[in-house]
Short mmCIF file of C-alpha atoms and ligand atoms in Angstrom, two decimals:
data_model
loop_
_atom_site.label_atom_id
_atom_site.label_comp_id
_atom_site.label_asym_id
_atom_site.label_seq_id
_atom_site.Cartn_x
_atom_site.Cartn_y
_atom_site.Cartn_z
CA MET X 1 3.73 -0.24 3.27
CA CYS X 2 2.91 1.78 0.68
CA LEU X 3 4.66 4.16 1.95
CA ALA X 4 6.84 6.31 -0.48
CA ILE X 5 8.82 9.01 0.40
CA PRO X 6 10.33 12.05 -2.04
CA ALA X 7 13.57 12.27 -2.95
CA LYS X 8 15.44 13.76 -5.88
CA VAL X 9 17.00 12.41 -8.90
CA VAL X 10 20.59 13.62 -8.91
CA GLU X 11 22.25 10.97 -11.23
CA ILE X 12 20.45 8.66 -13.92
CA GLY X 13 22.72 5.46 -14.43
CA LYS X 14 22.40 2.35 -16.99
CA GLY X 15 19.71 2.07 -19.08
CA GLU X 16 18.99 5.84 -19.95
CA GLY X 17 16.65 6.31 -22.92
CA LYS X 18 16.07 2.60 -21.79
CA ASP X 19 14.91 -0.08 -23.74
CA GLU X 20 10.94 -0.78 -22.62
CA ASP X 21 11.56 -4.89 -21.99
CA LYS X 22 13.86 -3.97 -19.58
CA GLY X 23 13.44 -3.27 -16.21
CA GLY X 24 16.33 -2.29 -13.73
CA VAL X 25 17.06 1.33 -14.82
CA LYS X 26 19.26 2.84 -11.59
CA ALA X 27 19.44 5.88 -10.71
CA LYS X 28 21.20 7.83 -7.37
CA ALA X 29 18.48 9.78 -5.62
CA ASP X 30 19.32 11.99 -2.50
CA PHE X 31 17.06 11.68 0.34
CA GLY X 32 16.93 15.03 2.59
CA GLY X 33 21.01 14.30 2.43
CA VAL X 34 20.88 10.64 2.32
CA SER X 35 22.14 9.34 -0.96
CA ARG X 36 20.73 5.92 -2.18
CA GLU X 37 20.66 3.76 -5.23
CA ILE X 38 17.14 3.60 -6.51
CA ASP X 39 15.18 2.33 -9.50
CA VAL X 40 13.45 4.59 -12.25
CA SER X 41 12.06 2.14 -14.67
CA LEU X 42 8.85 2.92 -14.01
CA VAL X 43 8.86 6.29 -14.64
CA ASP X 44 10.81 8.95 -17.44
CA ALA X 45 12.38 10.90 -14.17
CA LYS X 46 15.12 13.60 -15.01
CA VAL X 47 17.64 14.65 -12.96
CA GLY X 48 16.41 17.37 -10.89
CA ASP X 49 13.22 15.79 -10.47
CA TYR X 50 11.32 14.92 -7.11
CA VAL X 51 9.91 11.38 -7.32
CA MET X 52 8.03 9.19 -4.70
CA VAL X 53 10.23 6.15 -3.79
CA HIS X 54 8.44 2.88 -2.80
CA ALA X 55 10.88 0.08 -2.03
CA GLY X 56 13.51 1.36 -3.96
CA PHE X 57 11.57 2.16 -6.72
CA ALA X 58 10.44 5.06 -8.35
CA ILE X 59 6.75 5.35 -8.60
CA GLU X 60 5.88 8.73 -9.27
CA ILE X 61 7.50 12.19 -10.29
CA MET X 62 6.32 14.71 -7.77
CA ASP X 63 4.24 17.52 -9.97
CA GLU X 64 6.11 20.91 -8.30
CA HIS X 65 2.99 22.79 -9.57
CA GLU X 66 0.45 20.98 -8.02
CA ALA X 67 1.93 20.55 -4.94
CA LYS X 68 2.41 24.49 -4.56
CA GLU X 69 -1.47 24.92 -5.32
CA THR X 70 -2.49 22.55 -2.94
CA ILE X 71 -0.96 24.56 -0.29
CA GLU X 72 -1.57 27.90 -1.83
CA LEU X 73 -4.81 27.63 -3.23
CA TRP X 74 -5.88 26.18 0.63
CA ARG X 75 -4.31 29.00 2.19
CA GLU X 76 -6.02 31.62 -0.06
CA MET X 77 -9.49 29.67 0.26
CA LEU X 78 -9.45 29.53 4.03
CA GLU X 79 -8.26 33.74 4.62
CA LYS X 80 -11.09 34.54 2.48
CA CYS X 81 -13.80 32.52 4.28
CA PHE X 82 -13.27 33.19 8.17
CA MET N 1 12.03 17.58 3.78
CA LYS N 2 9.96 19.17 0.46
CA HIS N 3 7.14 17.83 -0.02
CA LEU N 4 6.84 16.94 3.31
CA ASP N 5 6.87 19.76 6.11
CA GLU N 6 4.66 22.23 3.96
CA TYR N 7 1.75 19.07 4.89
CA ARG N 8 2.35 19.68 8.39
CA ASP N 9 1.87 23.13 9.40
CA ARG N 10 -0.60 23.76 12.76
CA GLU N 11 -1.83 26.73 12.07
CA LEU N 12 -3.45 25.54 8.33
CA ALA N 13 -4.32 22.15 10.13
CA GLN N 14 -6.79 24.06 12.49
CA ARG N 15 -8.08 26.40 9.94
CA ILE N 16 -9.09 22.90 7.89
CA ILE N 17 -10.46 21.49 11.24
CA GLU N 18 -12.34 24.44 11.65
CA ARG N 19 -13.95 24.13 7.94
CA ILE N 20 -15.13 20.67 8.87
CA HIS N 21 -16.69 21.59 11.80
CA ALA N 22 -18.57 24.58 10.18
CA SER N 23 -19.82 22.34 7.21
CA SER N 24 -19.86 18.65 8.78
CA LYS N 25 -24.19 18.20 9.73
CA LYS N 26 -24.77 14.40 8.57
CA GLY N 27 -23.78 11.71 10.62
CA ILE N 28 -20.76 10.10 7.96
CA ARG N 29 -18.88 7.19 8.02
CA ILE N 30 -15.69 7.25 6.20
CA MET N 31 -13.26 4.44 5.47
CA GLU N 32 -9.64 4.68 4.88
CA VAL N 33 -8.48 2.06 2.97
CA CYS N 34 -4.86 2.13 2.99
CA GLY N 35 -3.07 0.93 6.35
CA THR N 36 -0.36 4.12 5.95
CA HIS N 37 -3.69 6.22 6.68
CA THR N 38 -4.79 4.23 9.85
CA VAL N 39 -1.30 4.70 11.41
CA SER N 40 -1.15 8.55 10.13
CA ILE N 41 -4.89 9.38 11.39
CA PHE N 42 -3.82 8.27 14.83
CA ARG N 43 -0.30 9.18 15.23
CA ASN N 44 -1.29 12.76 14.35
CA GLY N 45 -4.65 12.56 16.64
CA ILE N 46 -6.87 13.26 13.60
CA ARG N 47 -9.74 11.49 14.86
CA ASP N 48 -9.93 13.76 18.22
CA VAL N 49 -10.57 16.61 16.65
CA LEU N 50 -13.19 15.53 14.50
CA PRO N 51 -16.60 16.51 15.18
CA SER N 52 -18.56 13.33 16.90
CA ASN N 53 -20.69 13.04 14.07
CA ILE N 54 -17.57 11.79 11.62
CA ALA N 55 -16.49 8.53 12.10
CA LEU N 56 -13.42 7.26 10.59
CA ILE N 57 -13.15 3.39 9.60
CA SER N 58 -10.30 1.52 9.30
CA GLY N 59 -9.93 -0.72 5.79
CA PRO N 60 -8.31 -3.42 4.44
CA GLY N 61 -5.67 -1.82 2.94
CA CYS N 62 -2.58 -3.51 4.73
CA PRO N 63 -0.90 -5.88 2.53
CA VAL N 64 0.83 -7.94 5.67
CA CYS N 65 -2.70 -7.86 7.02
CA VAL N 66 -4.69 -9.38 4.02
CA THR N 67 -2.03 -12.08 3.19
CA ALA N 68 -3.76 -15.29 4.05
CA THR N 69 -3.05 -17.78 6.13
CA GLU N 70 -2.56 -20.18 3.15
CA GLU N 71 -0.55 -18.31 1.83
CA ILE N 72 1.82 -18.17 4.89
CA ASP N 73 1.97 -21.58 4.93
CA LYS N 74 3.28 -21.67 1.35
CA SER N 75 5.99 -19.33 1.89
CA ILE N 76 6.61 -21.61 4.84
CA LYS N 77 6.78 -24.34 2.96
CA LEU N 78 9.00 -22.79 0.42
CA SER N 79 11.34 -21.84 3.15
CA ARG N 80 12.00 -25.53 3.97
CA GLU N 81 13.57 -26.62 0.87
CA HIS N 82 17.49 -26.94 1.20
CA ASP N 83 18.10 -25.08 -1.60
CA VAL N 84 16.21 -22.17 -1.26
CA ILE N 85 16.13 -18.68 -0.11
CA ILE N 86 13.65 -16.73 0.75
CA THR N 87 13.54 -13.08 0.03
CA THR N 88 10.93 -10.90 1.83
CA PHE N 89 9.98 -7.48 2.88
CA GLY N 90 10.27 -7.57 6.68
CA ASP N 91 6.55 -7.14 8.05
CA LEU N 92 5.97 -10.37 6.31
CA MET N 93 8.42 -12.51 8.96
CA ARG N 94 6.50 -12.69 12.30
CA VAL N 95 2.49 -13.03 10.73
CA PRO N 96 1.55 -16.53 12.06
CA GLY N 97 0.75 -19.20 9.66
CA SER N 98 -0.78 -22.19 10.47
CA LYS N 99 1.52 -23.97 12.74
CA SER N 100 4.47 -21.89 12.38
CA SER N 101 6.17 -18.68 10.81
CA LEU N 102 8.77 -17.21 8.78
CA GLN N 103 10.58 -16.08 11.76
CA LYS N 104 10.04 -19.25 13.69
CA GLU N 105 11.62 -21.19 10.45
CA LYS N 106 14.63 -18.42 10.33
CA ALA N 107 15.73 -19.36 14.18
CA ASN N 108 15.50 -23.22 12.85
CA GLY N 109 17.62 -22.43 10.16
CA ALA N 110 16.00 -21.97 6.92
CA ASP N 111 17.60 -19.16 4.68
CA ILE N 112 15.15 -16.00 4.62
CA ARG N 113 16.76 -12.65 3.43
CA VAL N 114 14.61 -9.74 4.80
CA VAL N 115 14.75 -7.22 1.60
CA TYR N 116 13.77 -3.72 1.80
CA SER N 117 13.69 -4.27 -2.27
CA VAL N 118 13.20 -6.47 -5.02
CA SER N 119 16.55 -5.26 -6.25
CA ASP N 120 17.87 -6.49 -3.27
CA ALA N 121 16.24 -10.09 -4.21
CA ILE N 122 17.62 -9.85 -7.73
CA LYS N 123 21.37 -9.40 -6.52
CA ILE N 124 21.10 -12.05 -3.68
CA ALA N 125 20.69 -14.38 -6.90
CA SER N 126 23.15 -13.18 -9.01
CA ASN N 127 25.33 -13.69 -6.10
CA ASN N 128 24.09 -17.04 -4.88
CA PRO N 129 23.76 -18.92 -8.41
CA GLN N 130 23.78 -22.37 -6.87
CA LYS N 131 20.81 -21.43 -4.92
CA ARG N 132 16.99 -20.46 -5.84
CA VAL N 133 15.78 -17.52 -4.71
CA VAL N 134 12.14 -16.98 -4.18
CA PHE N 135 10.76 -13.15 -3.65
CA LEU N 136 7.31 -13.25 -1.53
CA GLY N 137 5.36 -10.81 -3.66
CA ILE N 138 2.77 -9.64 -1.55
CA GLY N 139 1.48 -5.76 -1.27
CA PHE N 140 -0.55 -3.67 -3.70
CA GLU N 141 -0.48 -1.93 -6.68
CA THR N 142 1.75 0.34 -5.26
CA THR N 143 4.22 -2.66 -5.41
CA ALA N 144 3.30 -5.15 -8.12
CA PRO N 145 4.98 -3.03 -10.62
CA THR N 146 8.73 -3.23 -8.72
CA ILE N 147 7.83 -6.72 -9.08
CA ALA N 148 7.11 -6.66 -12.86
CA ALA N 149 10.14 -4.84 -13.49
CA ALA N 150 12.49 -6.99 -11.48
CA VAL N 151 10.98 -9.73 -13.40
CA LEU N 152 11.69 -8.50 -16.56
CA GLU N 153 15.15 -7.38 -15.57
CA ALA N 154 15.64 -10.92 -14.44
CA LYS N 155 14.65 -12.50 -17.61
CA SER N 156 17.09 -9.67 -19.68
CA GLU N 157 19.75 -10.44 -17.42
CA GLY N 158 19.43 -14.19 -17.88
CA ILE N 159 18.84 -14.89 -14.08
CA LYS N 160 17.70 -18.56 -14.35
CA ASN N 161 17.41 -18.82 -9.96
CA PHE N 162 15.14 -16.27 -9.38
CA PHE N 163 11.17 -16.73 -8.50
CA VAL N 164 8.51 -15.06 -7.36
CA LEU N 165 5.81 -15.99 -5.49
CA VAL N 166 3.03 -13.40 -6.58
CA LEU N 167 0.54 -12.81 -3.72
CA HIS N 168 0.14 -9.44 -4.83
CA LYS N 169 -3.68 -8.05 -4.34
CA LEU N 170 -5.91 -5.34 -5.96
CA ILE N 171 -7.52 -2.16 -4.18
CA PRO N 172 -10.41 -1.72 -6.43
CA PRO N 173 -12.04 -4.87 -6.78
CA ALA N 174 -11.81 -4.94 -2.77
CA MET N 175 -13.37 -1.80 -2.04
CA GLU N 176 -15.99 -3.44 -4.28
CA ALA N 177 -16.23 -6.55 -2.36
CA LEU N 178 -16.76 -4.55 0.70
CA LEU N 179 -19.30 -2.80 -0.38
CA SER N 180 -21.08 -5.82 -1.73
CA GLY N 181 -20.89 -7.93 1.21
CA GLY N 182 -23.41 -6.16 2.67
CA ASP N 183 -22.66 -6.10 6.50
CA LEU N 184 -20.77 -2.69 6.02
CA LYS N 185 -22.30 0.85 6.08
CA ILE N 186 -19.94 3.51 4.40
CA ASP N 187 -20.47 6.91 3.11
CA GLY N 188 -16.71 7.47 1.54
CA PHE N 189 -13.79 6.54 0.93
CA MET N 190 -10.37 7.81 1.69
CA CYS N 191 -8.68 6.43 -1.28
CA PRO N 192 -4.95 4.79 -0.85
CA GLY N 193 -2.52 7.76 -2.33
CA HIS N 194 0.16 5.46 -3.22
CA VAL N 195 -2.00 2.95 -5.07
CA THR N 196 -3.26 5.57 -7.08
CA SER N 197 -0.01 6.99 -8.01
CA ILE N 198 -0.05 3.95 -9.90
CA ILE N 199 -3.49 3.15 -10.71
CA GLY N 200 -4.99 6.55 -11.61
CA ALA N 201 -7.65 7.77 -9.84
CA SER N 202 -10.26 6.75 -12.74
CA SER N 203 -9.88 3.57 -11.10
CA TYR N 204 -12.95 4.24 -8.61
CA VAL N 205 -15.22 5.64 -11.08
CA PRO N 206 -17.09 2.50 -11.37
CA VAL N 207 -17.14 2.54 -7.38
CA THR N 208 -18.64 5.79 -6.84
CA GLN N 209 -21.33 5.09 -9.93
CA ARG N 210 -22.18 2.06 -8.93
CA TYR N 211 -22.22 2.56 -5.30
CA HIS N 212 -23.21 6.59 -5.21
CA ILE N 213 -20.18 7.08 -2.55
CA PRO N 214 -17.60 9.67 -2.76
CA CYS N 215 -13.64 8.48 -3.39
CA VAL N 216 -11.17 10.99 -2.35
CA VAL N 217 -7.71 10.30 -2.98
CA ALA N 218 -5.15 11.30 -0.18
CA GLY N 219 -1.58 12.03 0.52
CA PHE N 220 -0.29 10.71 3.96
CA GLU N 221 0.55 14.33 5.94
CA PRO N 222 -1.81 15.84 8.29
CA ILE N 223 -2.90 18.51 5.99
CA ASP N 224 -3.65 15.83 3.57
CA ILE N 225 -5.88 13.82 5.25
CA LEU N 226 -7.62 16.92 6.72
CA GLN N 227 -8.00 18.28 3.50
CA ALA N 228 -9.36 14.93 2.23
CA ILE N 229 -12.19 14.09 4.89
CA TYR N 230 -13.28 17.92 4.15
CA MET N 231 -13.57 17.02 0.46
CA LEU N 232 -15.50 13.82 1.46
CA VAL N 233 -17.80 16.18 3.76
CA GLU N 234 -18.18 18.86 1.24
CA GLN N 235 -19.49 16.14 -1.42
CA LEU N 236 -21.94 14.03 1.19
CA GLU N 237 -23.42 17.10 2.12
CA GLU N 238 -24.48 17.98 -1.06
CA GLY N 239 -25.41 14.55 -1.63
CA GLN N 240 -22.62 13.97 -4.44
CA ALA N 241 -20.37 10.92 -5.26
CA GLN N 242 -17.51 11.99 -7.48
CA VAL N 243 -13.82 10.95 -7.42
CA GLU N 244 -11.75 13.57 -6.54
CA ILE N 245 -8.06 13.81 -5.75
CA GLN N 246 -6.49 15.60 -2.77
CA TYR N 247 -3.15 14.37 -3.71
CA LYS N 248 -2.49 16.30 -6.58
CA ARG N 249 1.17 16.43 -6.12
CA GLY N 250 1.47 12.56 -6.74
CA VAL N 251 -1.29 11.23 -8.14
CA THR N 252 -3.29 11.87 -11.48
CA PHE N 253 -6.69 10.64 -12.76
CA GLU N 254 -4.67 8.57 -15.32
CA GLY N 255 -1.97 6.84 -13.46
CA ASN N 256 1.32 6.18 -14.21
CA LYS N 257 0.89 5.20 -17.93
CA ASN N 258 4.50 3.27 -17.53
CA ALA N 259 4.07 0.91 -14.23
CA MET N 260 0.56 0.12 -15.39
CA ALA N 261 2.04 -1.24 -19.13
CA ILE N 262 4.87 -3.01 -17.37
CA MET N 263 2.10 -4.86 -14.78
CA GLU N 264 0.49 -5.75 -17.61
CA ARG N 265 3.24 -7.30 -19.69
CA VAL N 266 4.01 -9.71 -16.64
CA PHE N 267 0.83 -9.94 -14.85
CA ASP N 268 -2.58 -11.56 -16.33
CA ARG N 269 -5.40 -10.69 -13.50
CA CYS N 270 -6.87 -13.57 -11.65
CA ASP N 271 -8.94 -14.14 -8.47
CA THR N 272 -7.23 -14.11 -5.29
CA VAL N 273 -7.85 -15.26 -1.24
CA TRP N 274 -8.40 -12.18 1.00
CA ARG N 275 -7.82 -12.68 4.44
CA GLY N 276 -11.39 -11.43 5.78
CA LEU N 277 -12.79 -11.38 2.50
CA GLY N 278 -12.87 -14.66 1.30
CA VAL N 279 -12.12 -14.92 -2.71
CA ILE N 280 -12.40 -11.68 -4.68
CA SER N 281 -12.56 -12.29 -8.14
CA LYS N 282 -10.23 -10.67 -10.48
CA SER N 283 -8.50 -8.98 -7.46
CA GLY N 284 -4.99 -10.57 -7.74
CA PHE N 285 -2.33 -11.46 -10.09
CA LYS N 286 0.09 -14.21 -11.80
CA LEU N 287 2.45 -14.25 -14.17
CA LYS N 288 1.94 -14.15 -17.62
CA VAL N 289 2.73 -17.36 -19.70
CA GLN N 290 6.07 -16.07 -21.06
CA TYR N 291 6.99 -15.40 -17.54
CA ARG N 292 6.42 -18.40 -15.78
CA GLU N 293 9.73 -19.61 -15.63
CA PHE N 294 10.04 -17.15 -12.49
CA ALA N 295 6.72 -18.23 -10.98
CA ALA N 296 7.41 -19.98 -7.79
CA GLU N 297 4.10 -22.29 -7.72
CA ASP N 298 5.07 -23.82 -11.95
CA SER N 299 8.84 -24.94 -10.04
CA PHE N 300 8.12 -25.64 -6.36
CA ASP N 301 5.40 -28.31 -4.96
CA LEU N 302 3.29 -26.03 -2.93
CA SER N 303 0.63 -27.88 -1.90
CA ILE N 304 -0.50 -27.70 1.68
CA PRO N 305 -2.92 -29.35 4.84
CA LYS N 306 -5.93 -26.83 4.87
CA ALA N 307 -4.86 -23.66 6.64
CA LYS N 308 -5.76 -23.40 10.29
CA GLU N 309 -6.64 -20.13 12.00
CA HIS N 310 -6.49 -18.90 15.20
CA PRO N 311 -9.84 -19.75 16.22
CA GLY N 312 -10.47 -16.24 18.78
CA CYS N 313 -8.98 -13.79 16.27
CA MET N 314 -10.66 -11.39 14.69
CA CYS N 315 -8.77 -10.38 12.07
CA GLY N 316 -11.32 -10.79 9.24
CA GLU N 317 -13.92 -8.79 10.59
CA ILE N 318 -11.42 -6.05 11.74
CA LEU N 319 -10.32 -5.57 7.96
CA ARG N 320 -14.04 -5.83 6.31
CA GLY N 321 -14.49 -2.53 8.97
CA VAL N 322 -17.01 -4.89 11.02
CA VAL N 323 -15.80 -4.68 14.62
CA THR N 324 -12.98 -2.62 16.07
CA PRO N 325 -9.87 -4.26 17.80
CA ALA N 326 -11.75 -3.03 21.03
CA GLU N 327 -14.18 -5.83 20.26
CA CYS N 328 -11.69 -9.03 20.00
CA PRO N 329 -11.73 -10.38 23.50
CA LEU N 330 -7.43 -11.36 22.80
CA PHE N 331 -7.12 -7.50 22.34
CA ARG N 332 -4.53 -6.77 24.40
CA ARG N 333 -4.88 -10.05 26.54
CA THR N 334 -3.43 -12.78 24.70
CA CYS N 335 -3.05 -10.35 21.79
CA ASN N 336 -0.09 -7.30 21.62
CA PRO N 337 2.78 -6.36 19.77
CA GLY N 338 4.99 -8.60 21.80
CA HIS N 339 3.11 -11.89 20.82
CA PRO N 340 0.80 -11.32 18.04
CA VAL N 341 -2.27 -13.74 17.61
CA GLY N 342 -3.30 -12.40 13.98
CA PRO N 343 -1.99 -10.19 11.57
CA CYS N 344 -3.32 -6.87 12.05
CA MET N 345 -1.15 -6.88 15.46
CA VAL N 346 1.96 -7.84 13.77
CA SER N 347 2.34 -5.29 11.29
CA SER N 348 2.95 -1.91 12.02
CA GLU N 349 0.34 -0.99 9.94
CA GLY N 350 -2.61 -3.37 11.08
CA THR N 351 -5.58 -1.61 12.55
CA CYS N 352 -4.96 -3.77 16.23
CA ALA N 353 -1.02 -2.44 16.32
CA ALA N 354 -2.37 0.98 15.89
CA TYR N 355 -5.10 1.09 18.13
CA TYR N 356 -2.86 -0.58 20.59
CA LYS N 357 0.18 1.90 20.25
CA TYR N 358 -2.12 4.92 19.89
CA GLN N 359 -5.65 4.66 22.02
CA ALA N 360 -5.09 4.46 25.80
S1 LIG Y 1 -6.42 -8.14 18.70
FE1 LIG Y 1 -5.40 -9.89 17.88
S2 LIG Y 1 -6.16 -11.69 18.35
FE2 LIG Y 1 -7.58 -9.10 17.78
S3 LIG Y 1 -8.22 -9.67 15.75
FE3 LIG Y 1 -6.49 -7.96 16.33
S4 LIG Y 1 -4.71 -9.68 15.54
FE4 LIG Y 1 -6.39 -10.92 15.65
#
């Protein structure tokens, strides 16, 4: 049930520069071609960020740099070892 | 989709599998705490490619499965109130309570609506001012902040007919409870990626220190899981017990500070009951005093007769990782996904459902 899927934030709606006490900052996100409304009140997302979306909420901003490293470091390491 | 496809590369997977075979000498037992991992491990046939000295044990990380029968009974009682709309994640519908299930109540006319997000429940509340809308707040740390955000939204929007039955459960206390229970032998934990996106990998430091058990936080694609197993093997071969993050694209050591701050603002920690594990100290949440107007237990009478478990069901032992579904006498006989006896067969992430679907 802790499934979360990546999506790209394309538009941030009401409450941008949000007030801490408020839930419910809405955004539009692109799930590989399908657009859906999500809530971004748990993260400081900007338009263009990839976020992990769980039950309609962005729970984390994906770290692009780390994403690259995970794959590339492993590729390199495995090249060297075999 | 970016951030998914690159973690399904067969050639890279093959390489990591070779590495695991080359490095792994000791007999080890790794628990995947999270139900989403259990399903991914089965779907990708990961058990079949590991050396025979590595055992993967499925843990308690299926929120529906650990929801206690008494909690289902309370939800059912709520659904029978004439002016109540129950909103819930779909998985909970078929979980058997002592006598009924939410699905049966719905068939009998209760207004129970499956929602994808707690935001939908808030919308239902604002569209139905004459009704009281109760959201069944199950889920771990991944889900709890979304419920906390919804409570803040309801408060700031002045929504008075929205209530939450807070049933959230927290993963690190459950891991400690498993280890201190004494009937389970575990050498390493594969920790849940999305729970840890919220709470941060530092949350497992006490477990590694107290029990000298390595914890690796893993993503959910096949490459992620294989890498995490490799990292655990390396630590175990060298006798280390560290917290490491495989899922670095989505997890940090500190966690999501916004989300944790929102949870802290809305919830206090409390003891809570887990199916199979019993009451675990400080493993749950309750709404803070300032948000009690949204607490279902304050606005409704939730007293119920003592909950009755199905006598043959071994979900409790399965959630503790001490038996596998094949050892349950009801598995595949009276209990199957079309007629689930226990919650581990109801949820697609339940260990029994995963064994049923993927193991011949
Ligand atoms: S197979 Fe069915 S009855 Fe047995 S433990 Fe699993 S859910 Fe319970």
